[in-house]
Short mmCIF file of C-alpha atoms and ligand atoms in Angstrom, two decimals:
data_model
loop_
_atom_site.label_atom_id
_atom_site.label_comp_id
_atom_site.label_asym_id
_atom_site.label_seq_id
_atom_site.Cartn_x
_atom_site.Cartn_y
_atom_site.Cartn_z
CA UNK D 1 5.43 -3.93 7.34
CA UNK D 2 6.43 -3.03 3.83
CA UNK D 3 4.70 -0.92 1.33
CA UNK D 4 5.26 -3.54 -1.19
CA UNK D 5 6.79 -6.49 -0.09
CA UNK D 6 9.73 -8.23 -2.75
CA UNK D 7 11.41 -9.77 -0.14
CA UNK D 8 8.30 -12.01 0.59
CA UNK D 9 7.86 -12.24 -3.33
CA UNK D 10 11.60 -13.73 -3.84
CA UNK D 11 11.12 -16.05 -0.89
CA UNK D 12 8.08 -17.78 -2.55
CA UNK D 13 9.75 -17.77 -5.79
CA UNK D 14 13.43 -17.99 -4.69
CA UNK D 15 13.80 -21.75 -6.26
CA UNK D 16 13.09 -21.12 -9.18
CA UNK D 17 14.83 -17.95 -10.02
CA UNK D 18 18.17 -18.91 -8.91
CA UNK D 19 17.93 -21.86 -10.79
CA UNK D 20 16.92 -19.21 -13.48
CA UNK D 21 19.34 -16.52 -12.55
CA UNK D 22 22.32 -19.43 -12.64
CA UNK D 23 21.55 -20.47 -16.21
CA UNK D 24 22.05 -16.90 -17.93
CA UNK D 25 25.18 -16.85 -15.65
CA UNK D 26 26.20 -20.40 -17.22
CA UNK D 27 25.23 -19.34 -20.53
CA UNK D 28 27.91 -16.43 -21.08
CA UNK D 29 25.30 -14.80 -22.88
CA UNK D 30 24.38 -11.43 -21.38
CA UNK D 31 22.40 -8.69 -23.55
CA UNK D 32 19.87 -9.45 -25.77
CA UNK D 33 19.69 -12.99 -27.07
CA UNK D 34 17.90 -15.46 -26.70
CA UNK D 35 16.26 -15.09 -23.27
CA UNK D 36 15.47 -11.56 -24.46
CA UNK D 37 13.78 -13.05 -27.84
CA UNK D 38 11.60 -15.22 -25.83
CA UNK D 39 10.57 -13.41 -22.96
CA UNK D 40 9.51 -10.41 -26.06
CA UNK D 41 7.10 -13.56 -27.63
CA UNK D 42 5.67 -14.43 -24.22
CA UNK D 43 4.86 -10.48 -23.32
CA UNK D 44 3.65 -9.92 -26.99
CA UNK D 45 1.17 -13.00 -26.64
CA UNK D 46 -0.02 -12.81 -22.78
CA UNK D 47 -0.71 -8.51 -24.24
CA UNK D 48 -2.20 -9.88 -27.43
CA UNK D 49 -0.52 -7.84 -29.79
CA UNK D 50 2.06 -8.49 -32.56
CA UNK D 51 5.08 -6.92 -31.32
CA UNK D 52 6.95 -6.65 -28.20
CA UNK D 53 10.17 -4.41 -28.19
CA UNK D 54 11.88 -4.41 -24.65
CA UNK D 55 14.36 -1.39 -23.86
CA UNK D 56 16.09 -0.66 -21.12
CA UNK D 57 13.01 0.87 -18.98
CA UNK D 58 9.79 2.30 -19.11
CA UNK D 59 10.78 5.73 -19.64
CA UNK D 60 13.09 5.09 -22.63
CA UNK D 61 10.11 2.89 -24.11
CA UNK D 62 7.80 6.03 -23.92
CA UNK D 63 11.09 8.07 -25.61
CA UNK D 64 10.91 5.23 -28.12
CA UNK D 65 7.64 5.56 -29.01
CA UNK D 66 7.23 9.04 -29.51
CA UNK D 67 10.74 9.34 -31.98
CA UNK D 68 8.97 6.35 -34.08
CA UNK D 69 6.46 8.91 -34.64
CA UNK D 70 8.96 11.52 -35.21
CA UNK D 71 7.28 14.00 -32.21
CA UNK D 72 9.79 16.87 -32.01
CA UNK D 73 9.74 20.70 -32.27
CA UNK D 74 6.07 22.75 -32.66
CA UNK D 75 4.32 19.40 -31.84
CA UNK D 76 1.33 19.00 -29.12
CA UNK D 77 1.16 16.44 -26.60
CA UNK D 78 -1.39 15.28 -24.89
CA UNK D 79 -0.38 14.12 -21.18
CA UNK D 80 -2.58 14.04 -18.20
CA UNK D 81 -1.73 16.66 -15.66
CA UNK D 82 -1.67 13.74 -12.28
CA UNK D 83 1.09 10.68 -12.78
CA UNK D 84 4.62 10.35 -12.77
CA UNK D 85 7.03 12.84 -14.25
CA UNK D 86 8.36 10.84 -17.25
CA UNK D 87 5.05 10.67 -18.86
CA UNK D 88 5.90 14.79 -19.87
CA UNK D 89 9.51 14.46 -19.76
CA UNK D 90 10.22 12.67 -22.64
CA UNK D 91 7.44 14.99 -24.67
CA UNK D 92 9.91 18.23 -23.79
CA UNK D 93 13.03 15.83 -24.11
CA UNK D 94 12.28 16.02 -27.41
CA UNK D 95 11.64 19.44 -27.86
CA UNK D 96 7.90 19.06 -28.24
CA UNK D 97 5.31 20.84 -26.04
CA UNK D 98 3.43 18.64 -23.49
CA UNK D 99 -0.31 20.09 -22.48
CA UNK D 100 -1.53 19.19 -18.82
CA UNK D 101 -5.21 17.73 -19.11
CA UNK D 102 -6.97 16.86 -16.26
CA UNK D 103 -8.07 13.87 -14.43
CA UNK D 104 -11.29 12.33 -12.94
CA UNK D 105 -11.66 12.06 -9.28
CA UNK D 106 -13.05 9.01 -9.06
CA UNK D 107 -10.86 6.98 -11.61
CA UNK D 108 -7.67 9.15 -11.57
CA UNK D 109 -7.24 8.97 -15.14
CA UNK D 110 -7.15 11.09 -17.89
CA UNK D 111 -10.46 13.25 -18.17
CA UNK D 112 -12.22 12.81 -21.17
CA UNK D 113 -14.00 15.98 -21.42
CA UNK D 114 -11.18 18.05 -20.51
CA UNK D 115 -9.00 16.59 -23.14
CA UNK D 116 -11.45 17.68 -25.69
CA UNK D 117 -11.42 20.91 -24.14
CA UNK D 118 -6.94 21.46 -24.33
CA UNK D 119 -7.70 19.95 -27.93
CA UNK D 120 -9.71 22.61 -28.86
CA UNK D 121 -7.67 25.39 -27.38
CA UNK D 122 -4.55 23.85 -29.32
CA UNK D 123 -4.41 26.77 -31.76
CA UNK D 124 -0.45 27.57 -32.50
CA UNK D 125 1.49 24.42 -32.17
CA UNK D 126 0.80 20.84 -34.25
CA UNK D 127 -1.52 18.16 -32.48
CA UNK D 128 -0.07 15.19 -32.62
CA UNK D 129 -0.71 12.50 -30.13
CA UNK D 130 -2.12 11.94 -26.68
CA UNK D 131 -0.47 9.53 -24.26
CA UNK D 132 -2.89 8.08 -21.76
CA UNK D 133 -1.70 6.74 -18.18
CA UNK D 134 -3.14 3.42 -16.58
CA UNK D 135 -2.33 5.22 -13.23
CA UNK D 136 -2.54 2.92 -10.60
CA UNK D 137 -3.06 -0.35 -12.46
CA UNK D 138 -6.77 0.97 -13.94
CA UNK D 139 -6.50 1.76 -17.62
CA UNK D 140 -7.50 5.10 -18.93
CA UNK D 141 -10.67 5.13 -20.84
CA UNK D 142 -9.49 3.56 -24.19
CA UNK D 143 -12.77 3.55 -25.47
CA UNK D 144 -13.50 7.23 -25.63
CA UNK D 145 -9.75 8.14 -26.17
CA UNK D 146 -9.36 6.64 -28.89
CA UNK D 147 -12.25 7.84 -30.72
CA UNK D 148 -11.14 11.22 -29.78
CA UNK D 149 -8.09 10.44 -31.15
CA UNK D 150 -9.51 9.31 -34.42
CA UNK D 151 -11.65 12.39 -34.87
CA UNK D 152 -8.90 14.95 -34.75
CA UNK D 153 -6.20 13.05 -36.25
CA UNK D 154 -3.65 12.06 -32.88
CA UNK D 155 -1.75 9.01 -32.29
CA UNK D 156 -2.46 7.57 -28.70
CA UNK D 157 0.42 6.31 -26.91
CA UNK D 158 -0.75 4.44 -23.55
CA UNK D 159 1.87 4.87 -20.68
CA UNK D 160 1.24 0.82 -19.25
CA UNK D 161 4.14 1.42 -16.79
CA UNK D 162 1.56 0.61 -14.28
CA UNK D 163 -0.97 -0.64 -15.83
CA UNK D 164 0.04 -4.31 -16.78
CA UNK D 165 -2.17 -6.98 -16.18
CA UNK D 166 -4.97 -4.80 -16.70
CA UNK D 167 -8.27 -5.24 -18.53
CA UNK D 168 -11.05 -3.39 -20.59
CA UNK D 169 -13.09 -6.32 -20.89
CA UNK D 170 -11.52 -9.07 -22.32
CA UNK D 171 -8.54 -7.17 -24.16
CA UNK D 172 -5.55 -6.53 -21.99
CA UNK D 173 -3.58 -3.37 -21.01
CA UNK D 174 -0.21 -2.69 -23.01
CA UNK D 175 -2.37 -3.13 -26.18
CA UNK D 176 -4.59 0.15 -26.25
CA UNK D 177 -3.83 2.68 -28.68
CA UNK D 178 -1.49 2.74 -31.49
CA UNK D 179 1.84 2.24 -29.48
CA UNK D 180 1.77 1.04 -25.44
CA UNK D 181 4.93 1.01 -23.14
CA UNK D 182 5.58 -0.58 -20.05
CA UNK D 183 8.13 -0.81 -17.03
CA UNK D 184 9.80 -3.43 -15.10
CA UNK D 185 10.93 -1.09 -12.42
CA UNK D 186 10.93 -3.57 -9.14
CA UNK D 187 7.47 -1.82 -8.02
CA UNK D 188 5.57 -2.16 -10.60
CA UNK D 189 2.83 -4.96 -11.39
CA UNK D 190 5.65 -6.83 -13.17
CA UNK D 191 8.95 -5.84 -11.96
CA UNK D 192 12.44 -7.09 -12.72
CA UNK D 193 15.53 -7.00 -10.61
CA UNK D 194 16.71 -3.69 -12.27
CA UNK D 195 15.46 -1.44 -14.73
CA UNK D 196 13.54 -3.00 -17.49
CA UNK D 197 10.80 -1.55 -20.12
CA UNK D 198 8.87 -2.69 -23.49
CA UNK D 199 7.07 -1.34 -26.14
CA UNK D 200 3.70 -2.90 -27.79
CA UNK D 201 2.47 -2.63 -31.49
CA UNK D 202 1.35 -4.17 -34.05
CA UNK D 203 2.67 -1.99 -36.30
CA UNK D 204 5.23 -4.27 -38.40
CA UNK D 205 7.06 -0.88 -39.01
CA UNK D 206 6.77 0.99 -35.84
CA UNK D 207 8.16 -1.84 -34.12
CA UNK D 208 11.13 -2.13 -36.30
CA UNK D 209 12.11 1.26 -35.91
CA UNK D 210 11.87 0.93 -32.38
CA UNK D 211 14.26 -2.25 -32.75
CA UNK D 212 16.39 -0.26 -34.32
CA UNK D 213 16.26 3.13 -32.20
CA UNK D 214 17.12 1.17 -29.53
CA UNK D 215 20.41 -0.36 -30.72
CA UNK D 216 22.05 2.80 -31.81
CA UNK D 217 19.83 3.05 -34.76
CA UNK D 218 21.51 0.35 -36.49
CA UNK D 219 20.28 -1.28 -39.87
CA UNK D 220 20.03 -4.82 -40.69
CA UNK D 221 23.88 -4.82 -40.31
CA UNK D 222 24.90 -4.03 -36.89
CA UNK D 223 27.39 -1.71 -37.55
CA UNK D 224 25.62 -0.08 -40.84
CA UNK D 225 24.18 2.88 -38.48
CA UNK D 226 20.65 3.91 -40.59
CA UNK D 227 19.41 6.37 -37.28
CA UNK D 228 20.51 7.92 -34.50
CA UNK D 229 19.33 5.98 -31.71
CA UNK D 230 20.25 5.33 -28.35
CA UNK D 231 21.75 2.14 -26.28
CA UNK D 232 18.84 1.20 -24.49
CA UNK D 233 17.92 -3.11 -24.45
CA UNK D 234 17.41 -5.32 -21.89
CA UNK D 235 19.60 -8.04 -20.12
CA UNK D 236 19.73 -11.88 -20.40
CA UNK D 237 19.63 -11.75 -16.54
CA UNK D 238 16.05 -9.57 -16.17
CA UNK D 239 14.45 -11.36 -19.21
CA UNK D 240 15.40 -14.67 -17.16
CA UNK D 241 13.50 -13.19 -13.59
CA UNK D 242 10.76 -11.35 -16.03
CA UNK D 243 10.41 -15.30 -17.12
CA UNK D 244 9.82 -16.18 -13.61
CA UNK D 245 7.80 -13.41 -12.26
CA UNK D 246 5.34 -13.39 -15.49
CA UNK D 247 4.30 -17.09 -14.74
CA UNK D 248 4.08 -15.97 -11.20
CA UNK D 249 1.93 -12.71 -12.15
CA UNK D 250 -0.12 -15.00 -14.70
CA UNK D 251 -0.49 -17.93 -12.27
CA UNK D 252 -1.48 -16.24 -9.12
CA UNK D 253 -0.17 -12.72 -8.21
CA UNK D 254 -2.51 -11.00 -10.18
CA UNK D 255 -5.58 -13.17 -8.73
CA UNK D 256 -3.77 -12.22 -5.18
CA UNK D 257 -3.52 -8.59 -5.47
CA UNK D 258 -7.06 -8.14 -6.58
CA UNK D 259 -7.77 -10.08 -3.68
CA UNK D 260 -6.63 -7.42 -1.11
CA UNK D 261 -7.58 -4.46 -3.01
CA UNK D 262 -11.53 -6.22 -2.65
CA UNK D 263 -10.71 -6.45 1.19
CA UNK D 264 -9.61 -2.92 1.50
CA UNK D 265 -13.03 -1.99 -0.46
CA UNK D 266 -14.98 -4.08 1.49
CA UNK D 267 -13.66 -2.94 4.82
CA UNK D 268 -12.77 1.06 3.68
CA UNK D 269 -16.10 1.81 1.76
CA UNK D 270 -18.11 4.46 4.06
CA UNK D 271 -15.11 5.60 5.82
CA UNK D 272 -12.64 6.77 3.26
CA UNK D 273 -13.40 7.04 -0.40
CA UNK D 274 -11.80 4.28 -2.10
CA UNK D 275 -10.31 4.02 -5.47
CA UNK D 276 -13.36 3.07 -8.09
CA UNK D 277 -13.13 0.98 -11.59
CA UNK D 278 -15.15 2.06 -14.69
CA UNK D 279 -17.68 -0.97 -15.59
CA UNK D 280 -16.02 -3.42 -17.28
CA UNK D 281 -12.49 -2.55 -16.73
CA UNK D 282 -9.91 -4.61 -13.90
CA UNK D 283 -7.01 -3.03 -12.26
CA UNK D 284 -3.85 -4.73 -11.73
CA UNK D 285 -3.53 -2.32 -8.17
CA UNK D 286 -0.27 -0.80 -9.14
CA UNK D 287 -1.53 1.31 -5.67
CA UNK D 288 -4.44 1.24 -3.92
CA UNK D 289 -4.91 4.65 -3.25
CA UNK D 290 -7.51 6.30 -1.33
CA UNK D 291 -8.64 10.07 -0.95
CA UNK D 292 -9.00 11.99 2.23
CA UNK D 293 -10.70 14.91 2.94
CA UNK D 294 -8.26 17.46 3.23
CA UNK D 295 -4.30 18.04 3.27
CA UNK D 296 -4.31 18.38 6.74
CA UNK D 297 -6.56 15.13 7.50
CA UNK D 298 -4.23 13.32 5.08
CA UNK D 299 -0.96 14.38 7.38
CA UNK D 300 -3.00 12.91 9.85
CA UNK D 301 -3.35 9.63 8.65
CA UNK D 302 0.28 9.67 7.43
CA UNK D 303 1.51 10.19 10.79
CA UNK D 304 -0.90 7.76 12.75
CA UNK D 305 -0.28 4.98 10.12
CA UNK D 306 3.74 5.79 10.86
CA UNK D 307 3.72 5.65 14.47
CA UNK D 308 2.12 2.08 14.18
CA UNK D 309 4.82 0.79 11.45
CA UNK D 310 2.63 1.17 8.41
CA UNK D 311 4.11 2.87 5.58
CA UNK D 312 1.96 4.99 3.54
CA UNK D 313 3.03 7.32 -0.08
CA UNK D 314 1.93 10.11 -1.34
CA UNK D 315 1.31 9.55 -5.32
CA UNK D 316 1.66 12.39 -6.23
CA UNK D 317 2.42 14.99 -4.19
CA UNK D 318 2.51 17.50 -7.19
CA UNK D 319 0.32 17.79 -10.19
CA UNK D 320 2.82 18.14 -13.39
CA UNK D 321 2.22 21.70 -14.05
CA UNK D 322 3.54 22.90 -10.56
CA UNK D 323 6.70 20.98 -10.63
CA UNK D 324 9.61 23.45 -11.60
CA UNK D 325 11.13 21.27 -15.04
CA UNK D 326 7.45 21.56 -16.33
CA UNK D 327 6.51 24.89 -14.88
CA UNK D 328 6.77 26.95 -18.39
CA UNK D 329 4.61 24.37 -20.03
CA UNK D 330 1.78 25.19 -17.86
CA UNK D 331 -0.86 27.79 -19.74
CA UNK D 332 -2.56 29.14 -16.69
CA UNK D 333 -2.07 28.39 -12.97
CA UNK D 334 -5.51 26.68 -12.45
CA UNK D 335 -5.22 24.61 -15.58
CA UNK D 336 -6.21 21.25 -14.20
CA UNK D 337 -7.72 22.11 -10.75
CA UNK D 338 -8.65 18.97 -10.02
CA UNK D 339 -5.12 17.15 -10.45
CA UNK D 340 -4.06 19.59 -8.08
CA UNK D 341 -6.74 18.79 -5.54
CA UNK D 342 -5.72 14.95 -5.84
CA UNK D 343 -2.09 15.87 -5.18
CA UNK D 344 -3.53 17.28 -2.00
CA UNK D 345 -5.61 14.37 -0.79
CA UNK D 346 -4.49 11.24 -2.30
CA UNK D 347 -2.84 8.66 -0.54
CA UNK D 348 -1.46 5.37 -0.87
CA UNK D 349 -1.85 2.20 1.09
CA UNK D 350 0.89 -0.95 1.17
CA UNK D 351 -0.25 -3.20 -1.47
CA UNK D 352 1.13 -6.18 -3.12
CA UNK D 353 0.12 -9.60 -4.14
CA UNK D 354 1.77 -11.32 -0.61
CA UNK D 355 0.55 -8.74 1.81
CA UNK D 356 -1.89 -11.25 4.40
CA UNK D 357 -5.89 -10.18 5.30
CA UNK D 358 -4.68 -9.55 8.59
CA UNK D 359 -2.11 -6.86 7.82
CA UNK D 360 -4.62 -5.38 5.50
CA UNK D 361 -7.40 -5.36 8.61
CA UNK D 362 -4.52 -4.18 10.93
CA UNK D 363 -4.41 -1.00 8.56
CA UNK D 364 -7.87 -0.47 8.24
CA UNK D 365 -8.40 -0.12 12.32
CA UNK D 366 -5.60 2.13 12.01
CA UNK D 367 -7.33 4.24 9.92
CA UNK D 368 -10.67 3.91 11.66
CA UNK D 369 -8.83 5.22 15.04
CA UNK D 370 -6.91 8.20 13.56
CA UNK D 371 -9.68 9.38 11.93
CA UNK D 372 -13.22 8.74 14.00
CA UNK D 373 -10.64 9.10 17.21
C1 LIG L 1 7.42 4.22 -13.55
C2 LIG L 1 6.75 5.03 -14.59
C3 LIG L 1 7.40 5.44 -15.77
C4 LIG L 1 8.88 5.25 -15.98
O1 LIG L 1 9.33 3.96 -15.91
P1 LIG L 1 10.90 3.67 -15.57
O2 LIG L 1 11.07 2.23 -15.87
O3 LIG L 1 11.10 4.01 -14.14
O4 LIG L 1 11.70 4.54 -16.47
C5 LIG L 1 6.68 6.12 -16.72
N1 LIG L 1 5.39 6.39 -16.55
C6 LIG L 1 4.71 6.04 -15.43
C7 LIG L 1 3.26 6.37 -15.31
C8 LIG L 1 5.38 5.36 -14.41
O5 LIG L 1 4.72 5.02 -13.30
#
């Protein structure tokens, strides 16, 4: 069994893409153009919002965003303490300061109450924007964010890398907050055969400074430099699978993967605690990730899930502030205690939009035998 499965994926979509994958070939037309141009309409519309800048993956769309808004030396940001390293990387990348807030158990995003609490304690740097993670395919809690972010004055960046497909009621993920960025890594909800990554506004000039940063800073003639930028776009090839796998994603995968992740809650609910969704709000199961009791019960489970072929991660095995690049960033060593418990007891289950009901009940008797014996 596979933790997520793209192997099954291209063999139910294999048709289609290499009759896809053959036309950019045909075309002699590599970066950018017009594949590019039309797969940035069809994100920016399926998102709902006016612009959609692709780049050359998620974490250069997040490095985007935040040199748009000119984030750099004495500046604040906001991160939450519990996803995936580049959320804080590209806040110190650019000399900036990135403060750990913590998460909710329940929801594993960003803690609302706690970020009002690092707010206040911001004293000696600038405050200048907060960027939110959809971590696991749930978006954070837009709602409250932003208002927080309106009351003191902070641009809200939302980190969609795994959030697309996503919902707070009727409005989709990848348009929350003032700038939203996204990755086409192959796991993610929409993946590409490569590296791959957007950026969402509607911001007419946000979005062409981003256009620009990302060629090399160049102005309305290509070799007329304005900025410097970096070489970061996307390739005729991935827009022409993105193509593919978006009417795929639209069409059924998403329908699919929410599909098993109700199965798992259905037949997990009383014996592990399953991941929960705010009212109103739809995951796109990036993960399905559950939370055991303890380290050592989790190690458990790992091992019993192993020695029957099922492959389990650990997302994420350290909260921010402990990992050594981010280490001098970190205030105090209980700063978000509760992003370190997660990192402790979280783990994550195979999930993916062509995984069958009976794998998924073959892994939940696993689970019930390691752990009731
Ligand atoms: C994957 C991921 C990124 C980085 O995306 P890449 O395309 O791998 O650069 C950033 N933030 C989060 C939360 C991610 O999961």
């Amino acid at each position: 069994m596979q933790f997520r499965d793209l192997q099954r994926q291209y063999e139910a979509l294999h048709s289609e893409m290499a009759l896809a994958m053959s036309e950019v070939a045909s075309s002699g037309s590599f970066i950018m153009g017009r594949h590019v141009e039309e797969l940035e309409q069809q994100l920016a519309q399926y998102v709902g919002v006016k612009h959609c800048i692709t780049c050359g993956n998620g974490t250069d769309a997040l490095y985007l965003a935040l040199r748009v808004w000119g984030v750099g030396e004495g500046d604040a940001v906001f991160v939450p303490d519990f996803t995936f390293f580049a959320t804080a990387e590209v806040v110190a990348l650019l000399g900036a300061t990135p403060i750990f807030v913590d998460v909710e158990f329940d929801t594993f995003n960003l803690s609302v109450s706690d970020l009002e609490t690092k707010i206040a304690q911001c004293t000696t740097l600038c405050p200048k924007a907060i960027i939110a993670v959809d971590l696991f395919g749930q978006p954070a809690n837009y709602p409250s964010i932003q208002a927080i972010a309106v009351q003191h004055q902070l641009l809200l960046l939302e980190d969609g890398a795994q959030g697309f497909g996503g919902t707070i009621g009727q409005q989709r993920a990848c348009s929350f907050g003032d700038i939203a960025t996204t990755s086409f890594f192959p796991a993610k909800p929409l993946g590409c055969y490569g590296d791959g990554g957007a950026l969402f506004t509607n911001n007419d000039e946000w979005a062409s400074m981003a256009a620009s940063l990302r060629l090399h800073g160049k102005g309305t003639d290509k070799y007329c430099n304005q900025h410097i930028g970096i070489n970061s776009r996307l390739d005729a090839l991935q827009a022409a699978v993105l193509h593919v796998k978006l009417k795929a994603f639209e069409q059924q995968e998403l329908q699919a993967v929410q599909q098993v992740a109700q199965q798992y809650n259905t037949l997990l609910t009383g014996i592990v605690a399953t991941p929960s969704l705010l009212p109103q709000f739809s995951s796109s199961w990036a993960q399905y990730t559950i939370r055991l009791a303890s380290i050592h019960q989790r190690d458990e489970l790992r091992k019993g899930l192993s020695e029957q072929g099922i492959p389990s991660q650990i997302y994420y095995p350290h909260p921010l502030h402990q990992l050594p690049a981010l280490a001098a960033f970190a205030p105090v060593a209980d700063c978000c205690p509760q992003a370190q418990q997660l990192s402790q007891t979280v783990l994550s289950l195979p999930i993916h939009p062509y995984l069958y009901a009976s794998e998924v009940e073959q892994i939940v008797n696993v689970i019930k035998q390691t752990l009731h014996g």
